[in-house]
XYZ file of C-alpha atoms in Angstrom:
271
model
C 32.245 25.783 -47.104
C 29.008 24.146 -46.165
C 27.635 24.802 -42.821
C 27.720 21.951 -40.343
C 24.166 21.147 -39.172
C 23.645 20.692 -35.475
C 22.337 17.245 -34.736
C 18.681 17.039 -34.286
C 17.414 15.587 -31.048
C 14.928 12.862 -31.343
C 12.462 12.640 -28.358
C 12.466 9.086 -26.919
C 8.931 7.865 -27.267
C 9.418 5.873 -24.041
C 9.761 9.168 -22.063
C 6.377 10.681 -21.891
C 5.876 13.976 -20.105
C 2.516 14.178 -18.438
C 0.989 17.056 -16.531
C -0.095 16.800 -12.884
C -3.668 17.097 -14.039
C -3.448 14.244 -16.507
C -1.657 12.086 -13.828
C -4.566 12.741 -11.491
C -7.285 12.101 -14.097
C -5.903 8.605 -15.068
C -5.606 7.257 -11.527
C -7.933 4.252 -11.193
C -9.273 5.370 -7.894
C -10.783 8.538 -9.407
C -13.800 6.616 -10.789
C -14.774 5.485 -7.258
C -14.307 9.023 -5.787
C -16.379 10.549 -8.515
C -19.156 7.915 -8.114
C -19.279 8.627 -4.331
C -19.448 12.296 -4.844
C -22.252 11.818 -7.386
C -24.295 9.557 -5.025
C -23.982 11.866 -1.988
C -24.872 14.869 -4.161
C -28.024 13.260 -5.465
C -29.128 12.242 -1.898
C -28.326 15.819 -0.722
C -30.541 17.204 -3.501
C -33.517 14.856 -3.449
C -33.473 13.248 0.095
C -32.074 15.796 2.420
C -35.054 15.866 4.693
C -35.007 12.034 5.101
C -32.541 12.185 7.944
C -29.575 10.807 6.071
C -27.298 13.724 7.004
C -28.312 14.310 10.680
C -26.116 12.679 13.331
C -28.157 9.483 13.648
C -28.296 9.002 9.969
C -24.651 9.600 9.335
C -23.733 7.127 12.127
C -26.156 4.506 10.667
C -24.711 4.459 7.135
C -21.246 4.979 8.397
C -21.452 1.745 10.447
C -22.755 -0.240 7.411
C -20.041 1.311 5.230
C -17.406 0.420 7.885
C -18.470 -3.344 7.674
C -17.828 -3.288 3.983
C -14.633 -1.309 4.286
C -13.191 -3.948 6.585
C -14.105 -6.732 4.167
C -12.960 -4.661 1.155
C -9.421 -4.186 2.540
C -8.624 -7.902 2.695
C -10.562 -8.679 -0.550
C -8.695 -5.790 -2.334
C -5.327 -7.039 -1.330
C -6.179 -10.619 -2.312
C -7.417 -9.461 -5.750
C -4.284 -7.357 -6.245
C -2.406 -10.602 -5.620
C -4.384 -12.252 -8.449
C -6.874 -14.418 -6.445
C -10.442 -14.071 -5.321
C -12.390 -15.253 -2.239
C -16.080 -16.027 -2.390
C -16.265 -17.391 1.196
C -15.841 -14.087 2.940
C -19.579 -13.614 3.670
C -19.873 -17.179 5.030
C -16.696 -16.690 7.158
C -18.285 -13.713 8.878
C -21.327 -15.657 9.859
C -19.191 -18.728 10.862
C -16.896 -16.543 12.965
C -19.737 -14.813 14.719
C -21.433 -18.226 15.514
C -18.132 -19.644 16.852
C -17.608 -16.584 19.179
C -21.291 -17.280 20.387
C -20.657 -20.874 20.979
C -17.439 -20.349 22.805
C -18.524 -17.545 24.972
C -22.292 -18.212 25.618
C -22.579 -21.982 25.185
C -19.229 -23.165 26.604
C -18.838 -20.159 29.027
C -15.380 -19.161 27.919
C -14.304 -15.408 28.492
C -15.135 -13.407 25.461
C -11.556 -12.299 24.927
C -10.613 -16.012 24.615
C -13.548 -16.696 22.410
C -12.455 -13.823 20.057
C -8.748 -14.820 19.911
C -9.471 -18.470 19.300
C -12.023 -17.706 16.534
C -9.591 -15.340 15.033
C -6.998 -18.099 15.008
C -9.505 -20.478 13.427
C -10.426 -18.017 10.733
C -6.766 -17.509 9.943
C -6.315 -21.282 9.599
C -9.217 -21.660 7.282
C -7.785 -18.807 5.147
C -4.391 -20.628 5.139
C -6.146 -23.846 4.015
C -7.862 -21.954 1.152
C -4.439 -20.520 0.061
C -2.633 -23.804 0.346
C -5.243 -25.675 -1.764
C -5.067 -22.948 -4.425
C -1.354 -22.790 -4.678
C -0.726 -26.568 -4.383
C -3.312 -27.858 -6.717
C -3.504 -24.945 -9.221
C -7.241 -24.933 -8.971
C -8.959 -21.549 -9.495
C -9.487 -19.576 -6.316
C -13.107 -19.086 -7.530
C -13.785 -22.834 -7.298
C -11.997 -23.476 -3.991
C -13.538 -20.603 -2.173
C -16.995 -21.391 -3.566
C -16.739 -24.806 -1.921
C -15.688 -23.145 1.419
C -18.602 -20.791 1.062
C -21.038 -23.780 1.441
C -18.870 -25.717 3.889
C -18.709 -22.654 6.241
C -22.413 -21.952 5.811
C -23.119 -25.525 6.584
C -20.991 -25.427 9.767
C -22.740 -22.186 10.841
C -26.060 -24.031 10.857
C -24.789 -27.451 11.925
C -22.837 -26.506 15.069
C -25.518 -24.584 16.889
C -28.216 -27.119 16.005
C -25.977 -30.001 17.320
C -25.055 -28.132 20.505
C -28.037 -25.981 21.423
C -30.879 -27.492 19.194
C -31.294 -24.010 17.570
C -29.710 -21.891 14.921
C -29.531 -18.602 16.743
C -27.475 -18.178 19.933
C -27.975 -14.810 21.774
C -26.561 -13.356 24.891
C -23.098 -12.317 23.597
C -23.788 -8.693 24.814
C -24.381 -9.920 28.259
C -21.355 -12.192 28.266
C -19.120 -9.372 27.139
C -20.001 -7.111 30.058
C -16.834 -6.313 31.950
C -14.596 -8.155 29.333
C -11.408 -6.286 28.732
C -11.207 -6.927 25.074
C -14.850 -6.382 24.133
C -14.562 -2.620 24.151
C -11.720 -2.828 21.560
C -14.247 -4.186 19.112
C -17.685 -3.050 20.457
C -16.908 0.147 22.313
C -17.216 3.754 21.397
C -14.604 6.727 21.419
C -15.114 10.444 21.671
C -18.191 10.115 23.985
C -17.272 13.263 25.780
C -17.170 15.308 22.586
C -20.561 13.988 21.522
C -22.004 14.748 24.987
C -20.764 18.302 24.585
C -22.238 18.589 21.133
C -25.600 17.440 22.449
C -25.574 20.002 25.234
C -24.505 22.724 22.809
C -27.416 21.759 20.362
C -25.168 20.703 17.636
C -26.576 17.127 17.478
C -29.884 15.748 18.511
C -30.685 14.527 22.114
C -33.374 12.503 23.559
C -36.222 14.681 24.653
C -38.082 12.251 26.898
C -37.591 8.986 28.877
C -34.788 7.787 31.113
C -32.217 9.154 28.620
C -33.672 12.614 28.341
C -30.915 15.091 27.517
C -28.369 12.535 26.435
C -27.140 12.742 22.810
C -28.814 10.298 20.313
C -25.294 9.417 19.072
C -23.091 8.738 22.071
C -19.837 8.325 20.214
C -17.931 6.815 17.322
C -18.264 2.910 17.332
C -14.938 1.078 17.194
C -16.257 -0.602 14.021
C -15.662 2.696 12.192
C -12.298 3.237 13.902
C -11.158 -0.221 12.863
C -12.303 0.337 9.329
C -10.336 3.585 8.977
C -7.306 1.942 10.689
C -7.308 -1.026 8.221
C -7.687 1.155 5.199
C -4.607 3.219 6.157
C -2.690 0.121 7.059
C -3.542 -1.568 3.696
C -2.546 1.661 1.869
C 0.816 1.797 3.685
C 1.555 -1.842 3.049
C 0.661 -1.726 -0.611
C 2.533 1.612 -1.485
C 5.387 1.833 1.058
C 6.665 -1.570 1.746
C 8.595 -4.358 -0.103
C 5.809 -6.814 0.730
C 3.340 -4.562 -1.067
C 5.495 -4.781 -4.128
C 5.428 -8.557 -3.806
C 1.627 -8.380 -3.788
C 1.563 -6.483 -6.981
C 4.091 -8.678 -8.547
C 2.315 -11.907 -7.533
C -0.881 -10.637 -9.146
C 0.726 -9.088 -12.192
C 2.935 -11.890 -13.555
C 3.477 -14.721 -11.005
C 6.225 -16.575 -12.976
C 8.096 -13.484 -13.623
C 7.786 -12.614 -10.002
C 9.231 -16.000 -9.129
C 12.221 -15.462 -11.320
C 12.844 -12.188 -9.519
C 12.865 -13.939 -6.192
C 9.380 -13.045 -4.924
C 7.835 -15.870 -2.782
C 4.654 -15.865 -4.734
C 3.086 -18.826 -2.946
C 3.688 -17.481 0.459
C 2.303 -14.068 -0.551
C -0.931 -15.670 -1.810
C -1.402 -17.786 1.094
C -0.954 -14.724 3.469
C -3.389 -12.722 1.380
C -6.035 -15.524 1.714
C -5.455 -15.367 5.496
């Protein structure tokens, strides 16, 4: 009698077993992390004495980085949704100018100027999104137009109202305002005062601020940047709306067939 051969198992090519190391190496964010490590390593090796890594140096480049982090969160989510916004830089200048006009020129409370400007910026973002989804025009073209429109308004409004292109005095107007510290204040001031007294960070050696730490605390700009990064990560990876964002940017038509409100998602991302 012939022996019955056991059936041979054929491995399904769709099931790929990957090691944890391989999973980590193919993650797209690895490139950014490696690049950051290389840049900081080079500066540590060749420019360590430049002051980049003392308390004041760290705070300086951290604040600049925080500005780009805040911009990058919204821009990243919009790009994942399959669109692009060139008017972000002009929007920043326009928003700052409107806060100055409302608070300094018109005499509004700073908290009201911030809220109204925020609502105005949201409305312009919504207008960008509506034009893109209703007309089918590339977001590159639409937002390029708004780049010049907002830049023009940023120059036109102060010239028309104040006969100048720069409006100062926001810091004085914000004195005592309850909302201003939420965006322009500092936290952990007591900790930095202690580190100055302990000699961990530099302090002023002369003048009226003698003995006070050079860095008084962590600016709210950095706090907002970190909060928004965490918020964006949670939205994209832990929520249904985050799945909608990926779907809208991956295959918009297939996403519509699956019930994803693609147009609404894109407009919200522009906002």
